[in-house]
Amino acid sequence: MRQVIIIGSGPAGYTAAIYAARANLEPLVIASSVEVGGELMNTTEVENFPGFPEAIMGPDLMTRMQEQAERFGAEVLYQDVVSLDLDGDVKSVTLGNGEVHQAYSVIYATGSAYRKLGVPGEERLSGRGVSWCATCDGFFFRERTIAVVGGGDSAMEEATFLTKFASKVYIIHRKDTLRASKIMQERAFANEKIEFIWNSEVADILGDEAVTGVVLRSTTDGTTRELPLDGLFVAIGNDPRTHLVHDKLELTAEGTIWVDGRTSRTSVPGVFAAGDVIDPTYRQAVTAAASGTVAALDVEHYLAGRGEAALPESDVAQIDGLPDAATVGA
């Protein structure tokens, strides 16, 4: 019987594993057989994660997190979860190979997936000019010409943010009106670096080693034309990976897993959630990692209350309220 099973291997899952392992909970991490490491595995240089002033490649960062978790005793399985039984005191996790693992607690940290265009060149040029995160990658496009695909608030926000770096930002939208809120539209319309391309969709992304342009197709008459670009940002939304818990955990209006305030406690006792799967707003590696910390500490507290694990008094003090002087800086 495990103390805790962690589902997900992104920044939230591995950070939760590090904290849980250091608390001697011997966590089992179900890392997936396909999406190991989360969205950062599709990112090149990460410059905004604290502690790496010279930047670090996304896959390298996730490898270091995994090694750190394993150093303290976490076990990682490269399998996919196919079903969950979260009722009762003991939780059961069934894997694609038929194995069933049980634990007194579960941390669900499966992240979210950016919606993709599904056009040629998108996968091949991911991280080479195609991006889904302006905050992550905007810095690399100083004085470049780029485009944002989308018509909602996130697209307007991404485009406005990118004008801090790029010399020109196109917004490509398949209609002639936007879904974005009025204030976000006004900001985009007022920005002299932004130009709108209406009634158009991306049919192809051009480039061998890096993005050189896109093929635009008119949504009114089907004609096509090429638009030279140095980068393409896709902002058509994202979907939290909650398919395994749709009928098991309470969800929010945004489709993320509901948690109790700033905790990681879900609607089912003994089940905790962390990272992008509970966050419809920020979706950054560092906020996901912080969320994983919260989940691990909540699990410690939960297990100590059940008598399944001994929690040091200093840790209880930190969870229940302010840490005492002896624990500050630990």
Short mmCIF file of N, CA and C in Angstrom, two decimals, residues 2-73:
data_model
loop_
_atom_site.label_atom_id
_atom_site.label_comp_id
_atom_site.label_asym_id
_atom_site.label_seq_id
_atom_site.Cartn_x
_atom_site.Cartn_y
_atom_site.Cartn_z
N ARG A 2 0.63 2.14 -0.92
CA ARG A 2 1.38 3.39 -1.01
C ARG A 2 0.76 4.46 -0.11
N GLN A 3 1.61 5.41 0.29
CA GLN A 3 1.10 6.58 0.99
C GLN A 3 0.46 7.55 0.00
N VAL A 4 1.14 7.74 -1.15
CA VAL A 4 0.64 8.70 -2.13
C VAL A 4 1.05 8.28 -3.53
N ILE A 5 0.12 8.45 -4.47
CA ILE A 5 0.41 8.27 -5.89
C ILE A 5 0.23 9.63 -6.56
N ILE A 6 1.21 10.01 -7.37
CA ILE A 6 1.17 11.28 -8.09
C ILE A 6 0.96 10.98 -9.57
N ILE A 7 -0.10 11.52 -10.13
CA ILE A 7 -0.41 11.31 -11.54
C ILE A 7 -0.01 12.56 -12.31
N GLY A 8 1.02 12.45 -13.14
CA GLY A 8 1.52 13.60 -13.88
C GLY A 8 2.99 13.82 -13.61
N SER A 9 3.71 14.25 -14.65
CA SER A 9 5.17 14.39 -14.52
C SER A 9 5.67 15.73 -15.04
N GLY A 10 4.84 16.76 -14.91
CA GLY A 10 5.29 18.11 -15.22
C GLY A 10 5.89 18.76 -13.99
N PRO A 11 6.06 20.08 -14.01
CA PRO A 11 6.63 20.78 -12.85
C PRO A 11 5.84 20.56 -11.57
N ALA A 12 4.51 20.49 -11.67
CA ALA A 12 3.69 20.27 -10.47
C ALA A 12 3.90 18.85 -9.92
N GLY A 13 3.84 17.87 -10.81
CA GLY A 13 3.97 16.49 -10.36
C GLY A 13 5.33 16.18 -9.77
N TYR A 14 6.40 16.63 -10.44
CA TYR A 14 7.73 16.33 -9.93
C TYR A 14 8.07 17.13 -8.68
N THR A 15 7.58 18.36 -8.58
CA THR A 15 7.82 19.11 -7.35
C THR A 15 7.08 18.46 -6.18
N ALA A 16 5.85 18.03 -6.42
CA ALA A 16 5.12 17.31 -5.38
C ALA A 16 5.88 16.05 -4.98
N ALA A 17 6.48 15.37 -5.97
CA ALA A 17 7.24 14.15 -5.68
C ALA A 17 8.48 14.44 -4.84
N ILE A 18 9.15 15.56 -5.14
CA ILE A 18 10.34 15.94 -4.37
C ILE A 18 9.98 16.15 -2.90
N TYR A 19 8.93 16.92 -2.66
CA TYR A 19 8.51 17.21 -1.28
C TYR A 19 7.99 15.95 -0.58
N ALA A 20 7.20 15.16 -1.29
CA ALA A 20 6.67 13.95 -0.68
C ALA A 20 7.77 12.95 -0.38
N ALA A 21 8.73 12.84 -1.27
CA ALA A 21 9.83 11.90 -1.05
C ALA A 21 10.70 12.34 0.13
N ARG A 22 10.94 13.64 0.24
CA ARG A 22 11.74 14.15 1.37
C ARG A 22 11.01 13.97 2.69
N ALA A 23 9.69 13.81 2.63
CA ALA A 23 8.91 13.55 3.84
C ALA A 23 8.79 12.05 4.11
N ASN A 24 9.57 11.24 3.37
CA ASN A 24 9.58 9.78 3.54
C ASN A 24 8.25 9.12 3.20
N LEU A 25 7.52 9.71 2.25
CA LEU A 25 6.24 9.13 1.85
C LEU A 25 6.40 8.17 0.67
N GLU A 26 7.62 8.06 0.13
CA GLU A 26 7.93 7.14 -0.96
C GLU A 26 6.88 7.20 -2.07
N PRO A 27 6.72 8.35 -2.70
CA PRO A 27 5.66 8.51 -3.70
C PRO A 27 5.91 7.71 -4.97
N LEU A 28 4.81 7.28 -5.58
CA LEU A 28 4.85 6.66 -6.89
C LEU A 28 4.36 7.69 -7.90
N VAL A 29 5.18 7.98 -8.90
CA VAL A 29 4.82 8.96 -9.92
C VAL A 29 4.45 8.22 -11.20
N ILE A 30 3.21 8.40 -11.66
CA ILE A 30 2.78 7.83 -12.93
C ILE A 30 3.05 8.90 -13.99
N ALA A 31 4.11 8.70 -14.77
CA ALA A 31 4.64 9.76 -15.62
C ALA A 31 4.08 9.77 -17.03
N SER A 32 3.26 8.80 -17.40
CA SER A 32 2.73 8.65 -18.75
C SER A 32 3.79 8.01 -19.65
N SER A 33 3.31 7.31 -20.65
CA SER A 33 4.23 6.68 -21.60
C SER A 33 4.47 7.57 -22.81
N VAL A 34 3.67 8.63 -22.95
CA VAL A 34 3.75 9.49 -24.13
C VAL A 34 4.11 10.93 -23.77
N GLU A 35 3.48 11.47 -22.72
CA GLU A 35 3.62 12.89 -22.42
C GLU A 35 4.47 13.12 -21.17
N VAL A 36 5.56 12.40 -21.05
CA VAL A 36 6.46 12.54 -19.91
C VAL A 36 7.02 13.96 -19.87
N GLY A 37 6.96 14.59 -18.71
CA GLY A 37 7.54 15.92 -18.55
C GLY A 37 6.62 17.07 -18.88
N GLY A 38 5.43 16.79 -19.42
CA GLY A 38 4.47 17.86 -19.67
C GLY A 38 4.86 18.75 -20.84
N GLU A 39 4.24 19.94 -20.87
CA GLU A 39 4.41 20.85 -22.01
C GLU A 39 5.84 21.38 -22.15
N LEU A 40 6.61 21.38 -21.05
CA LEU A 40 7.98 21.89 -21.14
C LEU A 40 8.87 21.01 -22.03
N MET A 41 8.43 19.80 -22.28
CA MET A 41 9.20 18.94 -23.18
C MET A 41 9.17 19.46 -24.61
N ASN A 42 8.22 20.36 -24.92
CA ASN A 42 8.13 20.95 -26.25
C ASN A 42 8.72 22.35 -26.30
N THR A 43 9.41 22.75 -25.23
CA THR A 43 9.97 24.10 -25.14
C THR A 43 11.48 24.03 -25.30
N THR A 44 12.03 25.03 -25.97
CA THR A 44 13.49 25.07 -26.11
C THR A 44 14.09 25.72 -24.86
N GLU A 45 14.57 26.96 -24.96
CA GLU A 45 15.20 27.60 -23.81
C GLU A 45 14.16 28.16 -22.85
N VAL A 46 14.32 27.83 -21.56
CA VAL A 46 13.47 28.37 -20.50
C VAL A 46 14.31 29.39 -19.74
N GLU A 47 13.93 30.66 -19.83
CA GLU A 47 14.71 31.72 -19.21
C GLU A 47 14.05 32.32 -17.97
N ASN A 48 12.81 31.90 -17.67
CA ASN A 48 12.09 32.53 -16.57
C ASN A 48 11.84 31.60 -15.40
N PHE A 49 12.58 30.48 -15.34
CA PHE A 49 12.49 29.60 -14.18
C PHE A 49 13.63 29.97 -13.23
N PRO A 50 13.33 30.34 -11.99
CA PRO A 50 14.37 30.81 -11.07
C PRO A 50 15.52 29.80 -10.92
N GLY A 51 16.72 30.35 -10.85
CA GLY A 51 17.90 29.52 -10.60
C GLY A 51 18.71 29.18 -11.83
N PHE A 52 18.25 29.63 -13.02
CA PHE A 52 18.98 29.32 -14.25
C PHE A 52 19.21 30.62 -15.03
N PRO A 53 20.18 31.42 -14.59
CA PRO A 53 20.42 32.72 -15.23
C PRO A 53 20.85 32.61 -16.69
N GLU A 54 21.43 31.50 -17.08
CA GLU A 54 21.85 31.30 -18.46
C GLU A 54 20.81 30.54 -19.27
N ALA A 55 19.63 30.34 -18.69
CA ALA A 55 18.53 29.60 -19.32
C ALA A 55 18.82 28.09 -19.28
N ILE A 56 17.78 27.31 -19.50
CA ILE A 56 17.90 25.86 -19.53
C ILE A 56 16.87 25.33 -20.51
N MET A 57 17.22 24.29 -21.23
CA MET A 57 16.29 23.69 -22.16
C MET A 57 15.14 23.04 -21.38
N GLY A 58 13.92 23.13 -21.91
CA GLY A 58 12.77 22.57 -21.22
C GLY A 58 12.94 21.11 -20.84
N PRO A 59 13.33 20.24 -21.77
CA PRO A 59 13.53 18.83 -21.42
C PRO A 59 14.60 18.63 -20.35
N ASP A 60 15.66 19.45 -20.38
CA ASP A 60 16.71 19.34 -19.36
C ASP A 60 16.18 19.70 -17.98
N LEU A 61 15.33 20.72 -17.92
CA LEU A 61 14.75 21.12 -16.64
C LEU A 61 13.91 19.99 -16.06
N MET A 62 13.10 19.35 -16.90
CA MET A 62 12.25 18.27 -16.41
C MET A 62 13.09 17.05 -16.01
N THR A 63 14.17 16.79 -16.73
CA THR A 63 15.05 15.69 -16.36
C THR A 63 15.67 15.93 -14.98
N ARG A 64 16.08 17.15 -14.72
CA ARG A 64 16.65 17.49 -13.41
C ARG A 64 15.62 17.34 -12.30
N MET A 65 14.40 17.78 -12.57
CA MET A 65 13.35 17.62 -11.56
C MET A 65 13.11 16.14 -11.25
N GLN A 66 13.06 15.32 -12.31
CA GLN A 66 12.85 13.89 -12.09
C GLN A 66 14.00 13.28 -11.30
N GLU A 67 15.22 13.62 -11.67
CA GLU A 67 16.39 13.08 -10.95
C GLU A 67 16.38 13.49 -9.49
N GLN A 68 15.95 14.73 -9.23
CA GLN A 68 15.90 15.21 -7.85
C GLN A 68 14.86 14.43 -7.05
N ALA A 69 13.70 14.17 -7.68
CA ALA A 69 12.66 13.39 -6.99
C ALA A 69 13.13 11.97 -6.72
N GLU A 70 13.77 11.37 -7.72
CA GLU A 70 14.25 9.98 -7.56
C GLU A 70 15.37 9.91 -6.54
N ARG A 71 16.17 10.94 -6.43
CA ARG A 71 17.25 10.95 -5.44
C ARG A 71 16.72 10.78 -4.02
N PHE A 72 15.53 11.34 -3.78
CA PHE A 72 14.96 11.27 -2.43
C PHE A 72 14.03 10.07 -2.24
N GLY A 73 13.89 9.24 -3.28
CA GLY A 73 13.14 8.00 -3.11
C GLY A 73 11.85 7.88 -3.88
#
